[in-house]
Amino acid sequence: MGYGVVVEELAIEVMAQLPDDRARQEVMALVEVVRMDPRAWPDVRDPGSVEEIREAFGRRCWIQFTPRAGAIEVRDIGWAG
């Protein structure tokens, strides 16, 4: 089952600052992989936190996201390229 995608404002800002379209495509490819099975990625929330936060890593990028009912909420994006 595929999930929808909700993108937080911070992640939108980071996407706009990526160096080129290839970088944006790489991030979106990772989002697509995560969207297919969001719970396959590690839960990295702080001890005692009730909000589920997971991270996924690509070749030169990573995303931090929260699985929601039928969607993933992309909270932050990182780029190492």
Short mmCIF file of N, CA and C in Angstrom, two decimals:
data_model
loop_
_atom_site.label_atom_id
_atom_site.label_comp_id
_atom_site.label_asym_id
_atom_site.label_seq_id
_atom_site.Cartn_x
_atom_site.Cartn_y
_atom_site.Cartn_z
N MET A 1 0.85 -1.19 0.00
CA MET A 1 0.00 0.00 0.00
C MET A 1 0.88 1.24 0.00
N GLY A 2 0.66 2.13 -0.92
CA GLY A 2 1.40 3.38 -0.96
C GLY A 2 0.78 4.41 -0.05
N TYR A 3 1.58 5.32 0.43
CA TYR A 3 1.14 6.38 1.31
C TYR A 3 1.23 7.70 0.57
N GLY A 4 0.46 8.68 0.99
CA GLY A 4 0.58 10.03 0.46
C GLY A 4 1.78 10.72 1.09
N VAL A 5 2.04 11.95 0.68
CA VAL A 5 3.18 12.70 1.19
C VAL A 5 2.73 14.09 1.60
N VAL A 6 3.10 14.51 2.80
CA VAL A 6 2.90 15.87 3.28
C VAL A 6 4.30 16.41 3.55
N VAL A 7 4.60 17.60 3.07
CA VAL A 7 5.94 18.15 3.22
C VAL A 7 5.87 19.40 4.11
N GLU A 8 6.64 19.37 5.20
CA GLU A 8 6.72 20.50 6.14
C GLU A 8 7.39 21.69 5.47
N GLU A 9 7.17 22.88 6.00
CA GLU A 9 7.72 24.10 5.45
C GLU A 9 9.25 24.08 5.39
N LEU A 10 9.91 23.59 6.46
CA LEU A 10 11.36 23.53 6.47
C LEU A 10 11.88 22.66 5.33
N ALA A 11 11.25 21.52 5.10
CA ALA A 11 11.68 20.63 4.02
C ALA A 11 11.47 21.30 2.66
N ILE A 12 10.42 22.06 2.50
CA ILE A 12 10.18 22.78 1.24
C ILE A 12 11.30 23.79 1.00
N GLU A 13 11.70 24.50 2.06
CA GLU A 13 12.78 25.47 1.94
C GLU A 13 14.09 24.79 1.54
N VAL A 14 14.39 23.65 2.15
CA VAL A 14 15.61 22.92 1.81
C VAL A 14 15.57 22.46 0.36
N MET A 15 14.44 21.93 -0.08
CA MET A 15 14.31 21.48 -1.48
C MET A 15 14.61 22.64 -2.43
N ALA A 16 14.13 23.82 -2.11
CA ALA A 16 14.35 24.98 -2.98
C ALA A 16 15.83 25.38 -3.02
N GLN A 17 16.59 25.04 -1.98
CA GLN A 17 18.00 25.42 -1.90
C GLN A 17 18.95 24.34 -2.42
N LEU A 18 18.42 23.20 -2.82
CA LEU A 18 19.29 22.16 -3.36
C LEU A 18 19.98 22.67 -4.62
N PRO A 19 21.18 22.16 -4.92
CA PRO A 19 21.98 22.75 -6.00
C PRO A 19 21.40 22.66 -7.40
N ASP A 20 20.63 21.62 -7.70
CA ASP A 20 20.11 21.49 -9.06
C ASP A 20 18.96 20.48 -9.09
N ASP A 21 18.40 20.30 -10.29
CA ASP A 21 17.27 19.38 -10.45
C ASP A 21 17.65 17.94 -10.15
N ARG A 22 18.88 17.55 -10.45
CA ARG A 22 19.31 16.17 -10.15
C ARG A 22 19.27 15.90 -8.65
N ALA A 23 19.65 16.89 -7.85
CA ALA A 23 19.60 16.75 -6.39
C ALA A 23 18.15 16.60 -5.94
N ARG A 24 17.27 17.43 -6.48
CA ARG A 24 15.85 17.34 -6.12
C ARG A 24 15.26 15.99 -6.54
N GLN A 25 15.67 15.51 -7.70
CA GLN A 25 15.19 14.20 -8.16
C GLN A 25 15.67 13.08 -7.24
N GLU A 26 16.90 13.18 -6.75
CA GLU A 26 17.41 12.16 -5.83
C GLU A 26 16.62 12.15 -4.52
N VAL A 27 16.32 13.33 -4.00
CA VAL A 27 15.53 13.42 -2.77
C VAL A 27 14.13 12.86 -3.01
N MET A 28 13.51 13.22 -4.13
CA MET A 28 12.16 12.73 -4.41
C MET A 28 12.14 11.23 -4.64
N ALA A 29 13.21 10.67 -5.20
CA ALA A 29 13.29 9.22 -5.36
C ALA A 29 13.33 8.54 -4.00
N LEU A 30 14.07 9.12 -3.05
CA LEU A 30 14.10 8.56 -1.69
C LEU A 30 12.73 8.68 -1.04
N VAL A 31 12.07 9.81 -1.20
CA VAL A 31 10.71 9.98 -0.66
C VAL A 31 9.79 8.90 -1.22
N GLU A 32 9.91 8.62 -2.49
CA GLU A 32 9.06 7.60 -3.12
C GLU A 32 9.32 6.22 -2.52
N VAL A 33 10.57 5.88 -2.30
CA VAL A 33 10.91 4.58 -1.68
C VAL A 33 10.32 4.50 -0.27
N VAL A 34 10.48 5.56 0.49
CA VAL A 34 9.95 5.60 1.86
C VAL A 34 8.43 5.50 1.84
N ARG A 35 7.81 6.18 0.92
CA ARG A 35 6.35 6.20 0.83
C ARG A 35 5.78 4.79 0.67
N MET A 36 6.49 3.93 0.01
CA MET A 36 6.01 2.56 -0.23
C MET A 36 6.01 1.71 1.05
N ASP A 37 6.95 1.97 1.97
CA ASP A 37 7.03 1.18 3.20
C ASP A 37 7.68 2.02 4.31
N PRO A 38 6.96 2.99 4.85
CA PRO A 38 7.57 3.92 5.80
C PRO A 38 8.06 3.27 7.10
N ARG A 39 7.47 2.20 7.51
CA ARG A 39 7.88 1.58 8.78
C ARG A 39 9.13 0.72 8.64
N ALA A 40 9.66 0.58 7.44
CA ALA A 40 10.89 -0.20 7.21
C ALA A 40 12.13 0.58 7.65
N TRP A 41 11.99 1.87 7.91
CA TRP A 41 13.12 2.72 8.25
C TRP A 41 13.20 2.90 9.77
N PRO A 42 14.40 3.13 10.32
CA PRO A 42 14.57 3.18 11.78
C PRO A 42 13.85 4.34 12.45
N ASP A 43 13.32 4.05 13.62
CA ASP A 43 12.67 5.04 14.48
C ASP A 43 13.79 5.71 15.28
N VAL A 44 13.94 7.03 15.16
CA VAL A 44 15.05 7.74 15.81
C VAL A 44 14.57 8.76 16.85
N ARG A 45 13.35 8.60 17.30
CA ARG A 45 12.83 9.58 18.26
C ARG A 45 13.63 9.53 19.57
N ASP A 46 13.62 10.65 20.27
CA ASP A 46 14.29 10.74 21.56
C ASP A 46 13.55 9.88 22.57
N PRO A 47 14.28 9.31 23.53
CA PRO A 47 13.62 8.51 24.57
C PRO A 47 12.54 9.35 25.28
N GLY A 48 11.39 8.77 25.46
CA GLY A 48 10.29 9.45 26.12
C GLY A 48 9.40 10.24 25.18
N SER A 49 9.81 10.43 23.94
CA SER A 49 9.00 11.17 22.98
C SER A 49 7.86 10.29 22.49
N VAL A 50 6.70 10.86 22.36
CA VAL A 50 5.55 10.10 21.86
C VAL A 50 5.42 10.20 20.35
N GLU A 51 6.02 11.22 19.75
CA GLU A 51 5.91 11.39 18.30
C GLU A 51 6.93 10.51 17.59
N GLU A 52 6.46 9.68 16.69
CA GLU A 52 7.32 8.78 15.94
C GLU A 52 8.08 9.55 14.86
N ILE A 53 9.39 9.46 14.89
CA ILE A 53 10.23 10.12 13.90
C ILE A 53 11.17 9.07 13.32
N ARG A 54 11.21 8.98 12.01
CA ARG A 54 12.06 8.00 11.33
C ARG A 54 12.98 8.72 10.35
N GLU A 55 14.08 8.06 10.02
CA GLU A 55 15.02 8.62 9.06
C GLU A 55 15.32 7.61 7.97
N ALA A 56 15.50 8.12 6.77
CA ALA A 56 15.87 7.28 5.63
C ALA A 56 17.03 7.96 4.92
N PHE A 57 17.94 7.14 4.40
CA PHE A 57 19.15 7.67 3.78
C PHE A 57 19.28 7.19 2.35
N GLY A 58 19.61 8.12 1.48
CA GLY A 58 19.94 7.81 0.09
C GLY A 58 21.44 7.93 -0.08
N ARG A 59 21.87 7.99 -1.32
CA ARG A 59 23.30 8.06 -1.60
C ARG A 59 23.91 9.38 -1.12
N ARG A 60 23.25 10.49 -1.41
CA ARG A 60 23.75 11.80 -1.00
C ARG A 60 22.73 12.63 -0.23
N CYS A 61 21.65 12.00 0.18
CA CYS A 61 20.61 12.74 0.88
C CYS A 61 20.00 11.89 1.98
N TRP A 62 19.25 12.55 2.84
CA TRP A 62 18.48 11.85 3.86
C TRP A 62 17.20 12.65 4.10
N ILE A 63 16.20 11.95 4.63
CA ILE A 63 14.97 12.63 5.04
C ILE A 63 14.60 12.18 6.45
N GLN A 64 14.00 13.07 7.16
CA GLN A 64 13.41 12.75 8.46
C GLN A 64 11.91 12.88 8.27
N PHE A 65 11.17 11.88 8.72
CA PHE A 65 9.73 11.87 8.46
C PHE A 65 8.97 11.24 9.60
N THR A 66 7.67 11.49 9.59
CA THR A 66 6.75 10.90 10.55
C THR A 66 5.66 10.17 9.78
N PRO A 67 5.49 8.87 10.03
CA PRO A 67 4.37 8.18 9.40
C PRO A 67 3.05 8.68 10.00
N ARG A 68 2.11 8.96 9.18
CA ARG A 68 0.76 9.37 9.61
C ARG A 68 -0.24 8.39 9.00
N ALA A 69 -1.47 8.51 9.35
CA ALA A 69 -2.52 7.65 8.80
C ALA A 69 -2.60 7.87 7.29
N GLY A 70 -2.08 6.93 6.51
CA GLY A 70 -2.16 7.01 5.06
C GLY A 70 -1.18 7.95 4.39
N ALA A 71 -0.24 8.53 5.15
CA ALA A 71 0.71 9.48 4.56
C ALA A 71 2.02 9.47 5.35
N ILE A 72 3.05 10.03 4.73
CA ILE A 72 4.26 10.34 5.48
C ILE A 72 4.41 11.85 5.49
N GLU A 73 4.84 12.39 6.61
CA GLU A 73 5.07 13.82 6.76
C GLU A 73 6.58 14.03 6.72
N VAL A 74 7.08 14.61 5.65
CA VAL A 74 8.51 14.87 5.52
C VAL A 74 8.82 16.13 6.33
N ARG A 75 9.61 15.95 7.38
CA ARG A 75 9.89 17.03 8.31
C ARG A 75 11.17 17.79 7.96
N ASP A 76 12.18 17.08 7.47
CA ASP A 76 13.46 17.71 7.17
C ASP A 76 14.15 16.91 6.07
N ILE A 77 15.02 17.58 5.35
CA ILE A 77 15.79 17.00 4.27
C ILE A 77 17.24 17.40 4.46
N GLY A 78 18.15 16.48 4.24
CA GLY A 78 19.57 16.79 4.29
C GLY A 78 20.24 16.44 2.98
N TRP A 79 21.26 17.19 2.63
CA TRP A 79 21.99 16.96 1.38
C TRP A 79 23.48 16.97 1.65
N ALA A 80 24.17 15.97 1.20
CA ALA A 80 25.61 15.86 1.41
C ALA A 80 26.37 15.90 0.09
N GLY A 81 25.73 16.32 -0.97
CA GLY A 81 26.35 16.31 -2.29
C GLY A 81 27.15 17.54 -2.58
#
